[in-house]
PDB file of C-alpha atoms in Angstrom:
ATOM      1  CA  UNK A  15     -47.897  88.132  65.199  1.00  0.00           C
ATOM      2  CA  UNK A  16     -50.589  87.797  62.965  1.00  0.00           C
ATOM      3  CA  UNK A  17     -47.707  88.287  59.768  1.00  0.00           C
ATOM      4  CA  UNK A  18     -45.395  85.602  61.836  1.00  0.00           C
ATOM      5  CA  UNK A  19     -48.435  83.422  62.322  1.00  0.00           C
ATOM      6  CA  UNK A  20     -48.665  83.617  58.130  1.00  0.00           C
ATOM      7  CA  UNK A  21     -45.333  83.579  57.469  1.00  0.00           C
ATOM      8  CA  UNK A  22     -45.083  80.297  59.602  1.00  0.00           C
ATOM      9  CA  UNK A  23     -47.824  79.204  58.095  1.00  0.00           C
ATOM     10  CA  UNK A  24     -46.718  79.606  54.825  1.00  0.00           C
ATOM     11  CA  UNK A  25     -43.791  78.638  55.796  1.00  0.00           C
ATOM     12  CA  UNK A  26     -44.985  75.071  56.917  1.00  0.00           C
ATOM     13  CA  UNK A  27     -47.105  74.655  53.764  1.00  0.00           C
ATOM     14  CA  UNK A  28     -44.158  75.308  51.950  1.00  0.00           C
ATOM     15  CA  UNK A  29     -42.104  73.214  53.621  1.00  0.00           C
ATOM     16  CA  UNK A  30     -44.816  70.381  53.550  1.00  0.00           C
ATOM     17  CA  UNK A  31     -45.367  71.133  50.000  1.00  0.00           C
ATOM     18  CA  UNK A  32     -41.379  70.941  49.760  1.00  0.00           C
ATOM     19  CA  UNK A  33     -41.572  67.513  51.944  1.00  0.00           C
ATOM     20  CA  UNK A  34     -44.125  66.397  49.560  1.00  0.00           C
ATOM     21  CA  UNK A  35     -42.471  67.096  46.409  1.00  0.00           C
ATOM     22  CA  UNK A  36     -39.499  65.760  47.959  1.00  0.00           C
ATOM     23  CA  UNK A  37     -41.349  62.328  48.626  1.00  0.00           C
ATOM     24  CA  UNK A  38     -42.876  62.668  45.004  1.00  0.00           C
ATOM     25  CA  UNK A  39     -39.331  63.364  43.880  1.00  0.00           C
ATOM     26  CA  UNK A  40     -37.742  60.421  45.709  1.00  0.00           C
ATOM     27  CA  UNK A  41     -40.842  57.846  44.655  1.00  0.00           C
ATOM     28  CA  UNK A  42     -39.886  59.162  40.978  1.00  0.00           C
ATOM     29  CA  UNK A  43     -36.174  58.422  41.534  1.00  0.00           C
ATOM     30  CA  UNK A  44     -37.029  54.868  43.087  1.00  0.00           C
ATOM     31  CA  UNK A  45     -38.839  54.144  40.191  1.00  0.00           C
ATOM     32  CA  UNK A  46     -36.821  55.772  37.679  1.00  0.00           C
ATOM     33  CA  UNK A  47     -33.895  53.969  39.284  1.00  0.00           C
ATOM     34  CA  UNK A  48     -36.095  50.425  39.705  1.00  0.00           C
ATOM     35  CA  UNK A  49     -36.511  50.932  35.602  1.00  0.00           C
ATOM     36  CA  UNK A  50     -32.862  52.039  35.243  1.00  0.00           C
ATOM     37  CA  UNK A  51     -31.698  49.068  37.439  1.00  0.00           C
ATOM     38  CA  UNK A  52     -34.082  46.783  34.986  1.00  0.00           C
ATOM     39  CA  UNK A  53     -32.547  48.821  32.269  1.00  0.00           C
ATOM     40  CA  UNK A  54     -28.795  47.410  33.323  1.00  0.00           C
ATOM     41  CA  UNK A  55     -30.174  43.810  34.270  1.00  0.00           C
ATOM     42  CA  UNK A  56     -31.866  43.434  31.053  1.00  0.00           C
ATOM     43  CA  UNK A  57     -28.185  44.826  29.238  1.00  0.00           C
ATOM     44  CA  UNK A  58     -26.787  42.534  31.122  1.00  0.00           C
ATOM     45  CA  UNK A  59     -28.766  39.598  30.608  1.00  0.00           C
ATOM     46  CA  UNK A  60     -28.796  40.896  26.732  1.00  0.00           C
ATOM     47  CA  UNK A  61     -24.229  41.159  26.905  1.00  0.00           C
ATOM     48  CA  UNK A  62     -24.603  37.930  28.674  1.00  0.00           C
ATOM     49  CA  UNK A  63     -26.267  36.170  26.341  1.00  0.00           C
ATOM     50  CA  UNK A  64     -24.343  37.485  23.591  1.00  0.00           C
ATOM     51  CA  UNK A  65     -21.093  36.641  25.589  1.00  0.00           C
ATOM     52  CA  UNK A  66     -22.486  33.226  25.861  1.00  0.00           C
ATOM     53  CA  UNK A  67     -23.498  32.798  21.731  1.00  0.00           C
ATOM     54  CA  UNK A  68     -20.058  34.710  20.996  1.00  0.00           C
ATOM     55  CA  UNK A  69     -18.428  32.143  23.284  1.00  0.00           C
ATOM     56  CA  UNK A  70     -20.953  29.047  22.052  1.00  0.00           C
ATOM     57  CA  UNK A  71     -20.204  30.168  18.205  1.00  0.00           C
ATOM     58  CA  UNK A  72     -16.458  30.252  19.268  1.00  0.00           C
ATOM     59  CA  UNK A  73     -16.336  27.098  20.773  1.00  0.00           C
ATOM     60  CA  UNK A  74     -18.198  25.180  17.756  1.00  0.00           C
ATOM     61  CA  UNK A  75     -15.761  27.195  15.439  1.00  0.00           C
ATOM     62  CA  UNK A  76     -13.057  25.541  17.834  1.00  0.00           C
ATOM     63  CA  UNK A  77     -14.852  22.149  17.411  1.00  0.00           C
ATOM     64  CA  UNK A  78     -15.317  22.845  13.866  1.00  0.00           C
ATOM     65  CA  UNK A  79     -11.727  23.570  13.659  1.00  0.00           C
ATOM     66  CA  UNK A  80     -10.359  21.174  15.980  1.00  0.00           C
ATOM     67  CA  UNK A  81     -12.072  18.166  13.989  1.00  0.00           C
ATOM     68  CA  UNK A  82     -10.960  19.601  10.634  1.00  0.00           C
ATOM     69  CA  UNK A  83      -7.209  19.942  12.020  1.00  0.00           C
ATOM     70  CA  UNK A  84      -7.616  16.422  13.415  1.00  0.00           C
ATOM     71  CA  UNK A  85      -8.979  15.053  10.066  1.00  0.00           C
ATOM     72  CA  UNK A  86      -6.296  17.230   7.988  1.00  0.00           C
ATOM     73  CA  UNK A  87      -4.145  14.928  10.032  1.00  0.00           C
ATOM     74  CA  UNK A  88      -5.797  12.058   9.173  1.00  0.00           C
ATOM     75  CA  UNK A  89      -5.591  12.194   6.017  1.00  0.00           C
ATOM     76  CA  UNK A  90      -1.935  13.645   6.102  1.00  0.00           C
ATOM     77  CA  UNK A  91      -1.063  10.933   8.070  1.00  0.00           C
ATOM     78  CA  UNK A  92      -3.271   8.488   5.437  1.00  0.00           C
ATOM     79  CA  UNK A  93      -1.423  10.145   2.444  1.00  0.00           C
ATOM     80  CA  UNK A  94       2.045   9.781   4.125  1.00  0.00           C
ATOM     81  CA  UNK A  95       0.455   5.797   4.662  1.00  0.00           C
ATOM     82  CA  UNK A  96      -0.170   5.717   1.536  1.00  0.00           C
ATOM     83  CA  UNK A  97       3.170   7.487  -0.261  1.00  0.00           C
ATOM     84  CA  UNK A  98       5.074   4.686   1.684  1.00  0.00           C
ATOM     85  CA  UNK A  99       3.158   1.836   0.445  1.00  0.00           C
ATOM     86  CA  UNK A 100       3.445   3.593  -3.205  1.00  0.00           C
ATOM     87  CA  UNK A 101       7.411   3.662  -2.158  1.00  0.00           C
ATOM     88  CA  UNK A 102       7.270   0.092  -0.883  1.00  0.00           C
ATOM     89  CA  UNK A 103       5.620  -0.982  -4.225  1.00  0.00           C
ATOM     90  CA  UNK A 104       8.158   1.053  -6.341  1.00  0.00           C
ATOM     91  CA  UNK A 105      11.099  -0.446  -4.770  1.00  0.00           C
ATOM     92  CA  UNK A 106       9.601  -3.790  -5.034  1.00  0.00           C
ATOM     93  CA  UNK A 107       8.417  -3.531  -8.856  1.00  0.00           C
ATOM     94  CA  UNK A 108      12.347  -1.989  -8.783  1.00  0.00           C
ATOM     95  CA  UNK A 109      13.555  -5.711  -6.932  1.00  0.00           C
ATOM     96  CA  UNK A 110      11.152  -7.421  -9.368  1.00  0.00           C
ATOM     97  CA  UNK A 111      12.173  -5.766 -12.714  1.00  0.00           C
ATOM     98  CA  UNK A 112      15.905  -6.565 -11.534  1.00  0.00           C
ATOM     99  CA  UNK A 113      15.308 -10.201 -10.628  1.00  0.00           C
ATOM    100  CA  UNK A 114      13.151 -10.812 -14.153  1.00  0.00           C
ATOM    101  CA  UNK A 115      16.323  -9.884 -15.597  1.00  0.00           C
ATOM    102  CA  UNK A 116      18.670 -11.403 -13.536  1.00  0.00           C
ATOM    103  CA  UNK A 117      16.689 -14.877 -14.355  1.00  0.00           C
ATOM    104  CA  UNK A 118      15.920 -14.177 -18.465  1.00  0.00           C
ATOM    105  CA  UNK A 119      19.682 -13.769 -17.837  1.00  0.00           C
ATOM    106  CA  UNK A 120      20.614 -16.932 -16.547  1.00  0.00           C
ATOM    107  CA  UNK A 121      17.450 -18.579 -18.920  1.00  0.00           C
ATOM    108  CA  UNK A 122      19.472 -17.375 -21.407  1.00  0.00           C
ATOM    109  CA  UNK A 123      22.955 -18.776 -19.927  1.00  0.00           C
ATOM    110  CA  UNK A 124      21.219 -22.559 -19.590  1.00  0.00           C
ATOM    111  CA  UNK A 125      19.629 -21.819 -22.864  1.00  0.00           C
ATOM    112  CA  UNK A 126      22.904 -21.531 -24.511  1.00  0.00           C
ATOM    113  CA  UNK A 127      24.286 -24.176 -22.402  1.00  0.00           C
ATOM    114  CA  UNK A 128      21.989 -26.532 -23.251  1.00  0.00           C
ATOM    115  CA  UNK A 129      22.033 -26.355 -27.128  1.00  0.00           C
ATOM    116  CA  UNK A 130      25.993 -26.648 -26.776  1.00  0.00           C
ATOM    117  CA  UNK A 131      25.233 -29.774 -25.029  1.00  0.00           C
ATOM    118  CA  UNK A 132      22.439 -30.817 -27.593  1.00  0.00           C
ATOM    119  CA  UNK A 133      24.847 -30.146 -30.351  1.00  0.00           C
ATOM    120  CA  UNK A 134      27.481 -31.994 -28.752  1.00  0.00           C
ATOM    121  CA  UNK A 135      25.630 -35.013 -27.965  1.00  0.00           C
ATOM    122  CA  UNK A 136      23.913 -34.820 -31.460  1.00  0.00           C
ATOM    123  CA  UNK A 137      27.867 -34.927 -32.997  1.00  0.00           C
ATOM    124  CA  UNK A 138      28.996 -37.357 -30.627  1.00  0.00           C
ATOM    125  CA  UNK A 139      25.776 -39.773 -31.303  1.00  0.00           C
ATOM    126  CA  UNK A 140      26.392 -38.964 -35.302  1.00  0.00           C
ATOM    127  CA  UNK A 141      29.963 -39.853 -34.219  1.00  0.00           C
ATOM    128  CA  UNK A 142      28.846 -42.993 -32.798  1.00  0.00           C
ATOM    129  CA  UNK A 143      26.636 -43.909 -35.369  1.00  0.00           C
ATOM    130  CA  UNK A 144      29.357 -43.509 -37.766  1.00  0.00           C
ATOM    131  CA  UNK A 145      31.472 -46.027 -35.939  1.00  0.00           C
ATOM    132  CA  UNK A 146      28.417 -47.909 -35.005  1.00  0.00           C
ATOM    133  CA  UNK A 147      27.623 -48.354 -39.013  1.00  0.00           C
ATOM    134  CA  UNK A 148      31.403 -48.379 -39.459  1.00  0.00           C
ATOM    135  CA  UNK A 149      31.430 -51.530 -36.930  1.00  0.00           C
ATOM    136  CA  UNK A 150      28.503 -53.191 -38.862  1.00  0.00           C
ATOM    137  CA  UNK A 151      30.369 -53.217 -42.160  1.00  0.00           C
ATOM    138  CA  UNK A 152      33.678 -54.050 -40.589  1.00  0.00           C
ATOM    139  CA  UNK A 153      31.754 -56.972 -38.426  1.00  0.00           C
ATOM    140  CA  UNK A 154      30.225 -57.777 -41.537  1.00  0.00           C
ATOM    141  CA  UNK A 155      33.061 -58.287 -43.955  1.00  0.00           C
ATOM    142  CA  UNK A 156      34.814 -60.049 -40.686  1.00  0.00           C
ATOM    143  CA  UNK A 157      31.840 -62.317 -40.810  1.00  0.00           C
ATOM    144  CA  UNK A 158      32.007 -62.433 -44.873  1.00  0.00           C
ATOM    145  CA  UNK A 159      35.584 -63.524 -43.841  1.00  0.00           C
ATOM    146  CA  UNK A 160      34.997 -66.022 -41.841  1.00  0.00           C
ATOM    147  CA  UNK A 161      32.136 -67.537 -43.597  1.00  0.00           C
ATOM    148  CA  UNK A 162      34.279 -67.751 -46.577  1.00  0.00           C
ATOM    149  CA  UNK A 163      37.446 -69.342 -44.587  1.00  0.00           C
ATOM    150  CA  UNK A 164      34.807 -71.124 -42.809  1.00  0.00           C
ATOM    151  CA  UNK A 165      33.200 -73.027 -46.137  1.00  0.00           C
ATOM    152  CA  UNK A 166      36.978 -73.228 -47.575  1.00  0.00           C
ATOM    153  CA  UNK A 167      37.583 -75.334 -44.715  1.00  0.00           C
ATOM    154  CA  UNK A 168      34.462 -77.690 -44.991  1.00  0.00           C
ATOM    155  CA  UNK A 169      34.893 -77.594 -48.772  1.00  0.00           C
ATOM    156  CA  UNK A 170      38.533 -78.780 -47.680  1.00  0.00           C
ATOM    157  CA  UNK A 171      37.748 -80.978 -44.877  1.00  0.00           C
ATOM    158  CA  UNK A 172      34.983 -82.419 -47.377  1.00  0.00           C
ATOM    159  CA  UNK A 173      37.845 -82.474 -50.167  1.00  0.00           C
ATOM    160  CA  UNK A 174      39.631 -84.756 -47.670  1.00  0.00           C
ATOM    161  CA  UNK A 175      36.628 -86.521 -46.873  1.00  0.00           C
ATOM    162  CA  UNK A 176      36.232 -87.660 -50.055  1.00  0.00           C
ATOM    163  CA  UNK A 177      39.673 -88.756 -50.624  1.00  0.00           C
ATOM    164  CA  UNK A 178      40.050 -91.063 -47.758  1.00  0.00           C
ATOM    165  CA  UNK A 179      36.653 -92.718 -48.721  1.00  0.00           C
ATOM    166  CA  UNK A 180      37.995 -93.148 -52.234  1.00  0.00           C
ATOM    167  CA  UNK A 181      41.429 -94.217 -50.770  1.00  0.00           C
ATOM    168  CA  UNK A 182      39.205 -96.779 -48.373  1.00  0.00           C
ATOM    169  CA  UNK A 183      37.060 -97.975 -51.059  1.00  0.00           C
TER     170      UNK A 183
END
């Protein structure tokens, strides 16, 4: 009995030693899994924040890269602006250049036109002139003409004149 008494004994110190190293045991697992569980929150605070910069850092590099793609297409759309007007101005400098020419052209046309007229009206007032000064000395020997017919008949009339007042006297 004695033996059975130790034995039990020994028995329950061992099994309260066992009981106490179990409790040790489990207050070293609660704590190592409080630190582990710490251990995972702080990783996962630590992914989360990187997820969040990764996604941050992505979404400015989509920012950054949407407002470069829109202000490619700005000035895409500026140079295409731009190559029109440069079109527009060709085609008109094209319209211009055609219509200078069409007009020296024509200049040239009236030009011409206008000397023949010049010359012709110079020849016909050098034709009139001619006649003009032809006129003059044709009017003039008319006049010499008449002058002269006109003082043979005084001369005669006074001829006559003269010969009744001697036949009256």
């Amino acid at each position: 009995r004695d033996i059975e008494k130790a034995k039990n004994d020994t028995l329950q110190k061992t099994v309260t030693s066992l009981a106490l190293d179990v409790e040790k045991a489990d207050g070293v697992i609660a704590m190592q899994q409080q630190k582990h569980e710490r251990d995972i929150k702080k990783r996962d605070d630590l992914v989360d924040k990187a997820r969040e910069a990764k996604r941050r850092k992505q979404s400015e590099a989509s920012e950054d890269s949407r407002k470069h793609s829109e202000e490619m297409k700005r000035t895409i759309e500026e140079l295409k602006r731009y190559k029109l007007i440069a079109k527009e101005a060709t085609i008109n400098k094209e319209k211009a250049e055609k219509e200078t020419e069409k007009m020296r052209k024509e200049n040239d046309d009236i030009k011409e036109k206008w000397e023949a007229l010049i010359a012709s009206h110079r020849d016909e007032l050098k034709q009139e002139k001619e006649l003009t000064d032809k006129a003059k000395l044709e009017g003039k020997a008319a006049l010499r003409a008449k002058e002269k017919e006109y003082s043979d008949v005084m001369e005669k009339n006074a001829e006559r004149e003269k010969k009744r007042r001697d036949e009256v006297k």
